[in-house]
Amino acid sequence: MSVFLRTAIRRPLLYRAMSGHAAHNPYLKDFKYKDTVRVLDNTLTLSTSEHAMIDRFVRVNQAGETAAVTIYKGQLAVLGRDPALRDLLVHMRDQEVEHLSIMDKLVVDYKVRPTLLLPVAAVGGYVLGMTSAMLGVTSAMTCTEAVETRIGAHYNDQLRELHMLKYEPLGALKQIIAKCRDEELEHLDTAVDHGARRAPLYKLQFEAIKAGCSVAIWLCDRI
């Protein structure tokens, strides 16, 4: 078993011990009780509902970036012999590795409980990446387009909710999410430029993968 997968399997147990997260209810109305969370050497005071919202965001984002890294690893295992294609996939994988590192840090900073499905995200991402690549380059690109379409929309939803809070100390978190969103959308454009929409049964592949991402987001939010 790779070091990455061993880490993914251990990570939920480690962070569960570290967490002290608020009740998992994004619609709590009681702002009377406050959680104080240490973030980047500053004390950030969050209401219970604010903390619950960020807990959901970071938990899902960490799982999503875990899957993204392994999707590209799976595609590289099949398509990595082509030098030009390998360089492209390595570039996108490295950006996802950076995103995952950021989300891992946010888990600690915001005292987030990671999803218990992290190992599933890691293995599922690798299988999806390898399977799509075995169907050909265009199908691998369709996979990337579908995933990044759903994740880009997911990050946009988070940014809208954070904007509605109008809480200045969360500006840094918004900038982080916006940066990740922009780079995911760059991957989407790259996939389209490299033939994603010329794949066999393109529409079926695209919608199936996008729907799978939606299910994964829903599960990781709650488990």
XYZ file of N, CA and C in Angstrom:
669
model
N 0.859 -1.189 0.000
C 0.000 0.000 0.000
C 0.895 1.239 0.000
N 0.593 2.215 -0.822
C 1.436 3.394 -0.953
C 1.402 4.236 0.317
N 2.434 5.083 0.449
C 2.478 6.001 1.588
C 1.274 6.917 1.572
N 0.856 7.335 0.354
C -0.294 8.253 0.259
C -1.548 7.609 0.820
N -1.817 6.335 0.426
C -3.036 5.682 0.883
C -2.977 5.384 2.368
N -1.767 5.001 2.883
C -1.654 4.757 4.321
C -1.953 6.036 5.095
N -1.458 7.171 4.562
C -1.718 8.448 5.232
C -3.198 8.779 5.189
N -3.834 8.528 4.037
C -5.256 8.832 3.908
C -6.088 8.010 4.867
N -5.674 6.745 5.098
C -6.429 5.885 5.995
C -6.271 6.318 7.439
N -5.059 6.756 7.805
C -4.824 7.174 9.190
C -5.397 8.534 9.493
N -5.468 9.416 8.478
C -5.780 10.820 8.701
C -7.111 11.055 9.420
N -8.198 10.352 9.054
C -9.460 10.628 9.762
C -9.370 10.366 11.251
N -8.672 9.269 11.648
C -8.577 8.958 13.068
C -7.745 9.994 13.798
N -6.676 10.454 13.140
C -5.819 11.458 13.751
C -6.589 12.748 13.994
N -7.296 13.239 12.960
C -7.964 14.525 13.098
C -9.222 14.440 13.939
N -9.846 13.255 13.977
C -10.991 13.144 14.871
C -10.556 13.387 16.308
N -9.359 12.898 16.648
C -8.855 13.113 17.998
C -8.532 14.574 18.248
N -8.145 15.299 17.165
C -7.749 16.695 17.326
C -8.931 17.645 17.294
N -10.051 17.183 16.737
C -11.142 18.122 16.473
C -11.906 18.460 17.731
N -12.742 19.463 17.622
C -13.658 19.872 18.671
C -14.744 20.658 17.999
N -15.232 20.093 16.902
C -16.075 20.841 15.987
C -17.465 21.059 16.563
N -18.131 22.028 15.984
C -19.486 22.353 16.404
C -20.455 21.304 15.887
N -21.668 21.328 16.412
C -22.700 20.413 15.938
C -22.884 20.592 14.441
N -23.088 19.464 13.731
C -23.133 19.521 12.267
C -24.522 19.969 11.814
N -24.731 21.262 11.837
C -26.012 21.807 11.398
C -25.764 23.191 10.821
N -25.745 23.313 9.479
C -25.407 24.591 8.851
C -26.478 25.651 9.022
N -27.660 25.289 9.560
C -28.749 26.247 9.630
C -29.062 26.684 11.062
N -28.099 26.452 11.967
C -28.324 26.893 13.338
C -28.529 28.403 13.384
N -29.457 28.864 14.194
C -29.750 30.294 14.285
C -29.197 30.927 15.557
N -28.709 30.112 16.482
C -28.276 30.633 17.776
C -26.846 31.147 17.674
N -26.673 32.458 17.695
C -25.349 33.055 17.627
C -24.850 33.476 19.012
N -25.520 33.023 20.071
C -25.160 33.463 21.413
C -23.876 32.795 21.893
N -23.664 31.555 21.517
C -22.502 30.807 21.959
C -21.418 30.894 20.902
N -20.201 31.128 21.327
C -19.109 31.352 20.396
C -18.045 30.271 20.546
N -17.472 29.865 19.394
C -16.301 29.003 19.380
C -15.111 29.903 19.059
N -13.989 29.695 19.718
C -12.778 30.443 19.408
C -11.791 29.485 18.758
N -11.368 29.814 17.544
C -10.524 28.924 16.773
C -9.214 29.640 16.465
N -8.095 28.944 16.651
C -6.797 29.519 16.330
C -6.523 29.387 14.839
N -6.263 30.508 14.185
C -5.987 30.483 12.760
C -4.804 31.397 12.461
N -3.730 30.834 11.932
C -2.575 31.618 11.500
C -2.111 32.597 12.575
N -1.978 32.099 13.795
C -1.465 32.858 14.943
C -2.380 33.998 15.379
N -3.612 34.034 14.898
C -4.583 35.023 15.354
C -5.784 34.293 15.934
N -6.450 34.907 16.885
C -7.652 34.297 17.453
C -8.857 34.744 16.642
N -9.550 33.763 16.055
C -10.726 34.030 15.239
C -11.941 33.521 15.994
N -12.866 34.404 16.274
C -14.074 34.017 17.002
C -15.194 33.734 16.014
N -15.733 32.517 16.084
C -16.802 32.099 15.190
C -18.012 31.677 15.994
N -19.194 31.992 15.486
C -20.396 31.457 16.103
C -20.475 29.963 15.811
N -21.336 29.269 16.542
C -21.501 27.834 16.331
C -21.910 27.531 14.903
N -22.830 28.311 14.354
C -23.283 28.065 12.986
C -22.195 28.383 11.961
N -21.401 29.432 12.206
C -20.300 29.757 11.304
C -19.264 28.641 11.296
N -18.937 28.153 12.483
C -17.949 27.075 12.580
C -18.475 25.815 11.907
N -19.765 25.511 12.083
C -20.355 24.329 11.450
C -20.278 24.443 9.928
N -20.493 25.633 9.396
C -20.437 25.837 7.960
C -19.020 25.605 7.433
N -18.031 26.194 8.108
C -16.642 26.026 7.669
C -16.203 24.574 7.843
N -16.679 23.938 8.891
C -16.394 22.528 9.113
C -16.839 21.702 7.901
N -18.046 21.977 7.406
C -18.561 21.270 6.231
C -17.705 21.561 5.004
N -17.391 22.842 4.799
C -16.638 23.244 3.613
C -15.286 22.529 3.552
N -14.530 22.648 4.620
C -13.161 22.134 4.602
C -13.148 20.611 4.560
N -14.092 19.985 5.252
C -14.159 18.523 5.235
C -14.363 18.002 3.807
N -15.324 18.574 3.095
C -15.598 18.140 1.725
C -14.433 18.498 0.804
N -13.862 19.680 0.982
C -12.761 20.103 0.120
C -11.541 19.202 0.280
N -11.249 18.804 1.510
C -10.107 17.912 1.735
C -10.326 16.577 1.016
N -11.530 16.040 1.108
C -11.825 14.784 0.430
C -11.758 14.948 -1.086
N -12.292 16.069 -1.582
C -12.268 16.312 -3.014
C -10.865 16.434 -3.566
N -10.002 17.138 -2.845
C -8.625 17.292 -3.311
C -7.853 15.982 -3.184
N -8.199 15.169 -2.177
C -7.600 13.832 -2.063
C -7.920 13.016 -3.304
N -9.200 13.019 -3.703
C -9.611 12.284 -4.899
C -8.956 12.846 -6.150
N -8.852 14.179 -6.230
C -8.272 14.801 -7.423
C -6.826 14.360 -7.633
N -6.049 14.326 -6.542
C -4.650 13.893 -6.645
C -4.577 12.479 -7.199
N -5.410 11.590 -6.674
C -5.310 10.201 -7.102
C -5.917 9.968 -8.485
N -6.872 10.809 -8.909
C -7.355 10.714 -10.290
C -6.186 10.898 -11.261
N -5.395 11.945 -11.022
C -4.270 12.191 -11.919
C -3.205 11.116 -11.783
N -3.018 10.561 -10.603
C -2.072 9.455 -10.449
C -2.531 8.250 -11.259
N -3.839 7.977 -11.227
C -4.361 6.871 -12.017
C -4.209 7.106 -13.507
N -4.450 8.326 -13.962
C -4.284 8.637 -15.378
C -2.818 8.555 -15.792
N -1.937 8.999 -14.921
C -0.503 8.922 -15.232
C -0.028 7.479 -15.331
N -0.603 6.587 -14.534
C -0.204 5.180 -14.581
C -0.478 4.564 -15.946
N -1.483 5.091 -16.656
C -1.856 4.552 -17.964
C -1.269 5.371 -19.110
N -1.290 6.687 -18.965
C -0.933 7.577 -20.077
C 0.429 8.233 -19.921
N 1.148 7.893 -18.882
C 2.379 8.608 -18.562
C 3.541 8.375 -19.497
N 3.411 7.461 -20.448
C 4.537 7.196 -21.356
C 4.666 8.247 -22.448
N 3.590 8.968 -22.703
C 3.636 10.050 -23.689
C 4.221 11.277 -23.001
N 5.412 11.735 -23.418
C 6.091 12.832 -22.697
C 5.245 14.099 -22.586
N 4.625 14.517 -23.680
C 3.840 15.761 -23.650
C 2.632 15.608 -22.737
N 1.950 14.471 -22.840
C 0.773 14.235 -22.010
C 1.170 14.074 -20.555
N 2.297 13.439 -20.334
C 2.767 13.274 -18.961
C 3.027 14.629 -18.309
N 3.678 15.526 -19.032
C 3.963 16.856 -18.477
C 2.667 17.574 -18.105
N 1.656 17.445 -18.954
C 0.375 18.101 -18.696
C -0.288 17.532 -17.443
N -0.320 16.210 -17.336
C -0.963 15.569 -16.193
C -0.185 15.820 -14.903
N 1.132 15.830 -14.994
C 1.948 16.106 -13.803
C 1.698 17.523 -13.309
N 1.585 18.474 -14.247
C 1.318 19.860 -13.855
C -0.001 19.970 -13.100
N -1.052 19.331 -13.629
C -2.348 19.409 -12.963
C -2.338 18.639 -11.646
N -1.660 17.491 -11.632
C -1.552 16.744 -10.374
C -0.840 17.560 -9.307
N 0.243 18.234 -9.682
C 1.006 19.012 -8.703
C 0.170 20.153 -8.123
N -0.678 20.753 -8.938
C -1.570 21.792 -8.411
C -2.564 21.194 -7.415
N -3.048 19.985 -7.703
C -3.973 19.329 -6.769
C -3.263 18.939 -5.475
N -2.013 18.546 -5.571
C -1.230 18.245 -4.362
C -1.105 19.494 -3.491
N -0.882 20.640 -4.137
C -0.815 21.901 -3.397
C -2.162 22.210 -2.742
N -3.256 22.006 -3.475
C -4.585 22.242 -2.900
C -4.822 21.337 -1.686
N -4.416 20.076 -1.805
C -4.617 19.139 -0.693
C -3.809 19.565 0.524
N -2.592 20.016 0.300
C -1.775 20.490 1.410
C -2.440 21.671 2.110
N -3.029 22.571 1.329
C -3.738 23.721 1.895
C -4.924 23.247 2.734
N -5.714 22.309 2.202
C -6.890 21.819 2.927
C -6.493 21.054 4.185
N -5.400 20.312 4.129
C -4.913 19.621 5.330
C -4.599 20.626 6.439
N -3.993 21.750 6.049
C -3.667 22.777 7.046
C -4.929 23.428 7.590
N -5.920 23.664 6.718
C -7.167 24.266 7.177
C -7.906 23.340 8.141
N -7.787 22.041 7.939
C -8.402 21.087 8.867
C -7.890 21.327 10.282
N -6.592 21.539 10.403
C -5.994 21.789 11.723
C -6.345 23.188 12.218
N -6.214 24.185 11.345
C -6.445 25.573 11.744
C -7.875 25.805 12.236
N -8.836 25.193 11.544
C -10.242 25.423 11.880
C -10.858 24.290 12.703
N -10.007 23.365 13.170
C -10.480 22.258 14.024
C -11.622 21.485 13.353
N -11.376 21.082 12.143
C -12.388 20.405 11.335
C -12.301 18.892 11.542
N -13.466 18.239 11.565
C -13.495 16.784 11.586
C -13.460 16.289 10.147
N -12.397 15.595 9.741
C -12.369 15.057 8.382
C -13.412 13.959 8.186
N -13.790 13.764 6.956
C -14.717 12.690 6.656
C -14.063 11.329 6.883
N -14.855 10.364 7.296
C -14.361 9.004 7.434
C -14.156 8.342 6.071
N -14.591 9.020 5.016
C -14.516 8.455 3.671
C -13.235 8.847 2.925
N -12.265 9.422 3.619
C -11.010 9.799 2.940
C -10.353 8.619 2.221
N -10.256 7.443 2.852
C -9.662 6.313 2.121
C -10.450 5.947 0.866
N -11.779 6.044 0.959
C -12.624 5.762 -0.205
C -12.369 6.785 -1.304
N -12.224 8.058 -0.913
C -11.939 9.110 -1.895
C -10.615 8.844 -2.608
N -9.613 8.409 -1.840
C -8.295 8.154 -2.422
C -8.339 6.987 -3.404
N -8.933 5.888 -2.991
C -8.996 4.708 -3.862
C -9.941 4.952 -5.041
N -11.100 5.550 -4.752
C -12.066 5.814 -5.817
C -11.510 6.740 -6.878
N -10.771 7.760 -6.457
C -10.165 8.673 -7.410
C -9.172 7.962 -8.313
N -8.361 7.087 -7.736
C -7.357 6.362 -8.529
C -8.037 5.452 -9.552
N -9.065 4.744 -9.108
C -9.794 3.850 -10.019
C -10.448 4.644 -11.148
N -11.065 5.778 -10.817
C -11.692 6.614 -11.843
C -10.661 7.124 -12.831
N -9.522 7.595 -12.324
C -8.479 8.102 -13.204
C -7.935 7.029 -14.123
N -7.660 5.850 -13.568
C -7.113 4.771 -14.381
C -8.140 4.277 -15.405
N -9.394 4.112 -14.975
C -10.425 3.620 -15.883
C -10.663 4.581 -17.033
N -10.753 5.869 -16.720
C -10.980 6.857 -17.785
C -9.811 6.875 -18.760
N -8.594 6.722 -18.263
C -7.419 6.731 -19.133
C -7.368 5.485 -20.013
N -7.831 4.359 -19.485
C -7.844 3.127 -20.281
C -8.808 3.238 -21.458
N -9.795 4.112 -21.354
C -10.733 4.335 -22.456
C -10.160 5.279 -23.511
N -9.010 5.872 -23.222
C -8.356 6.742 -24.183
C -8.133 8.149 -23.647
N -7.317 8.904 -24.353
C -6.960 10.253 -23.908
C -8.194 11.143 -23.815
N -9.064 11.066 -24.808
C -10.233 11.951 -24.792
C -11.163 11.617 -23.626
N -11.288 10.347 -23.288
C -12.125 9.980 -22.137
C -11.485 10.438 -20.827
N -10.164 10.383 -20.747
C -9.482 10.911 -19.565
C -9.759 12.400 -19.421
N -9.772 13.110 -20.545
C -10.046 14.537 -20.510
C -11.521 14.810 -20.186
N -12.415 13.943 -20.645
C -13.825 14.076 -20.272
C -13.982 13.941 -18.763
N -13.254 12.995 -18.185
C -13.270 12.823 -16.726
C -12.850 14.114 -16.037
N -11.759 14.709 -16.504
C -11.282 15.956 -15.909
C -12.306 17.065 -16.070
N -12.878 17.187 -17.254
C -13.871 18.245 -17.475
C -15.070 18.078 -16.544
N -15.565 16.846 -16.412
C -16.740 16.595 -15.570
C -16.449 16.887 -14.106
N -15.320 16.391 -13.617
C -14.957 16.606 -12.221
C -14.791 18.089 -11.934
N -14.052 18.779 -12.800
C -13.765 20.191 -12.540
C -15.006 21.065 -12.718
N -15.933 20.656 -13.582
C -17.186 21.386 -13.701
C -17.941 21.349 -12.378
N -18.032 20.161 -11.789
C -18.767 20.025 -10.520
C -18.033 20.695 -9.378
N -16.715 20.545 -9.333
C -15.947 21.127 -8.228
C -15.903 22.642 -8.336
N -15.809 23.158 -9.552
C -15.845 24.608 -9.723
C -17.143 25.194 -9.213
N -18.270 24.539 -9.532
C -19.571 25.001 -9.038
C -19.652 24.879 -7.523
N -19.073 23.808 -6.994
C -19.075 23.595 -5.541
C -18.304 24.709 -4.823
N -17.141 25.070 -5.343
C -16.370 26.160 -4.744
C -17.125 27.486 -4.868
N -17.798 27.695 -5.978
C -18.587 28.921 -6.126
C -19.697 29.000 -5.082
N -20.352 27.880 -4.815
C -21.393 27.851 -3.781
C -20.820 28.240 -2.424
N -19.634 27.722 -2.121
C -18.996 28.060 -0.843
C -18.658 29.544 -0.767
N -18.157 30.089 -1.843
C -17.804 31.513 -1.849
C -19.030 32.394 -1.651
N -20.163 32.000 -2.236
C -21.386 32.769 -2.037
C -21.812 32.751 -0.574
N -21.753 31.587 0.058
C -22.145 31.491 1.466
C -21.210 32.292 2.360
N -19.909 32.254 2.072
C -18.957 33.030 2.869
C -19.176 34.522 2.669
N -19.476 34.918 1.443
C -19.723 36.342 1.174
C -20.939 36.847 1.947
N -21.935 36.006 2.082
C -23.151 36.405 2.789
C -22.896 36.648 4.278
N -21.835 36.032 4.824
C -21.513 36.261 6.236
C -21.007 37.675 6.482
N -20.321 38.256 5.467
C -19.762 39.606 5.586
C -18.916 39.734 6.854
N -18.035 38.736 7.053
C -17.183 38.701 8.235
C -15.737 38.848 7.777
N -15.151 40.016 8.038
C -13.841 40.376 7.498
C -12.747 39.349 7.776
N -12.656 38.763 8.989
C -11.569 37.810 9.253
C -11.595 36.552 8.386
N -12.709 36.278 7.704
C -12.774 35.113 6.824
C -12.323 35.441 5.401
N -11.802 36.635 5.201
C -11.329 37.034 3.881
C -10.230 36.132 3.357
N -9.319 35.710 4.234
C -8.219 34.840 3.806
C -8.745 33.496 3.324
N -9.747 32.964 4.013
C -10.338 31.694 3.599
C -10.995 31.843 2.226
N -11.680 32.953 1.999
C -12.310 33.182 0.696
C -11.262 33.247 -0.406
N -10.138 33.880 -0.134
C -9.078 33.974 -1.136
C -8.514 32.597 -1.472
N -8.367 31.750 -0.451
C -7.858 30.397 -0.673
C -8.818 29.606 -1.555
N -10.101 29.660 -1.228
C -11.094 28.909 -1.997
C -11.185 29.443 -3.423
N -11.104 30.770 -3.578
C -11.161 31.359 -4.917
C -9.959 30.918 -5.754
N -8.790 30.860 -5.145
C -7.584 30.415 -5.874
C -7.742 28.967 -6.331
N -8.196 28.105 -5.431
C -8.400 26.702 -5.795
C -9.441 26.591 -6.904
N -10.538 27.355 -6.778
C -11.584 27.340 -7.805
C -11.031 27.728 -9.172
N -10.245 28.800 -9.200
C -9.717 29.285 -10.475
C -8.803 28.245 -11.129
N -7.995 27.572 -10.333
C -7.081 26.570 -10.894
C -7.840 25.324 -11.355
N -8.918 24.977 -10.651
C -9.748 23.855 -11.104
C -10.388 24.192 -12.455
N -10.832 25.412 -12.616
C -11.447 25.812 -13.885
C -10.417 25.885 -15.009
N -9.173 26.171 -14.677
C -8.105 26.096 -15.675
C -7.944 24.660 -16.165
N -8.035 23.700 -15.241
C -7.955 22.287 -15.627
C -9.111 21.927 -16.559
N -10.285 22.457 -16.269
C -11.451 22.208 -17.118
C -11.166 22.699 -18.545
N -10.680 23.934 -18.664
C -10.384 24.494 -19.985
C -9.318 23.668 -20.708
N -8.312 23.219 -19.952
C -7.253 22.395 -20.541
C -7.816 21.098 -21.086
N -8.722 20.480 -20.330
C -9.325 19.224 -20.765
C -10.122 19.411 -22.056
N -10.892 20.491 -22.132
C -11.670 20.765 -23.339
C -10.733 20.992 -24.520
N -9.652 21.730 -24.301
C -8.684 21.998 -25.371
C -8.012 20.721 -25.872
N -7.949 19.695 -25.010
C -7.281 18.441 -25.384
C -8.278 17.341 -25.754
N -9.467 17.739 -26.185
C -10.360 16.788 -26.821
C -11.400 16.136 -25.948
N -11.680 16.700 -24.774
C -12.650 16.072 -23.879
C -13.987 15.799 -24.572
N -14.435 16.727 -25.397
C -15.763 16.606 -25.995
C -15.782 15.770 -27.273
N -14.626 15.182 -27.605
C -14.558 14.254 -28.742
C -14.551 12.801 -28.287
N -14.722 12.579 -26.983
C -14.692 11.213 -26.452
C -15.918 10.425 -26.895
N -15.783 9.106 -27.048
C -16.968 8.283 -27.343
C -17.987 8.404 -26.212
N -19.243 8.493 -26.566
C -20.311 8.607 -25.570
C -20.000 9.735 -24.577
N -19.556 10.858 -25.155
C -19.114 11.979 -24.307
C -20.161 12.391 -23.283
N -21.392 12.613 -23.739
C -22.418 13.143 -22.842
C -22.699 12.163 -21.705
N -22.730 10.881 -22.013
C -22.991 9.862 -20.989
C -21.866 9.839 -19.966
N -20.629 9.838 -20.438
C -19.490 9.841 -19.521
C -19.497 11.091 -18.643
N -19.703 12.232 -19.287
C -19.661 13.506 -18.567
C -20.707 13.550 -17.459
N -21.935 13.228 -17.795
C -23.014 13.324 -16.808
C -22.866 12.283 -15.699
N -22.402 11.095 -16.039
C -22.226 10.049 -15.025
C -21.156 10.448 -14.019
N -20.045 10.961 -14.504
C -18.964 11.350 -13.590
C -19.376 12.553 -12.755
N -20.030 13.519 -13.375
C -20.476 14.706 -12.631
C -21.477 14.322 -11.543
N -22.398 13.411 -11.867
C -23.355 12.951 -10.864
C -22.652 12.203 -9.737
N -21.647 11.412 -10.084
C -20.878 10.717 -9.056
C -20.189 11.690 -8.109
N -19.679 12.786 -8.651
C -19.062 13.818 -7.810
C -20.082 14.427 -6.852
N -21.291 14.662 -7.336
C -22.332 15.230 -6.477
C -22.666 14.290 -5.327
N -22.752 12.997 -5.626
C -23.017 12.013 -4.568
C -21.874 11.996 -3.560
N -20.636 12.048 -4.048
C -19.472 12.038 -3.166
C -19.468 13.261 -2.248
N -19.800 14.423 -2.791
C -19.872 15.646 -1.979
C -20.912 15.478 -0.876
N -22.074 14.970 -1.226
C -23.162 14.780 -0.254
C -22.735 13.825 0.853
N -22.084 12.736 0.497
C -21.669 11.746 1.496
C -20.570 12.291 2.400
N -19.560 12.933 1.818
C -18.437 13.433 2.620
C -18.863 14.564 3.532
N -19.883 15.301 3.147
C -20.439 16.346 4.005
C -21.003 15.749 5.278
N -21.561 14.539 5.197
C -22.335 13.978 6.305
C -21.643 12.859 7.081
N -20.618 12.258 6.516
C -19.995 11.093 7.173
C -18.595 11.441 7.664
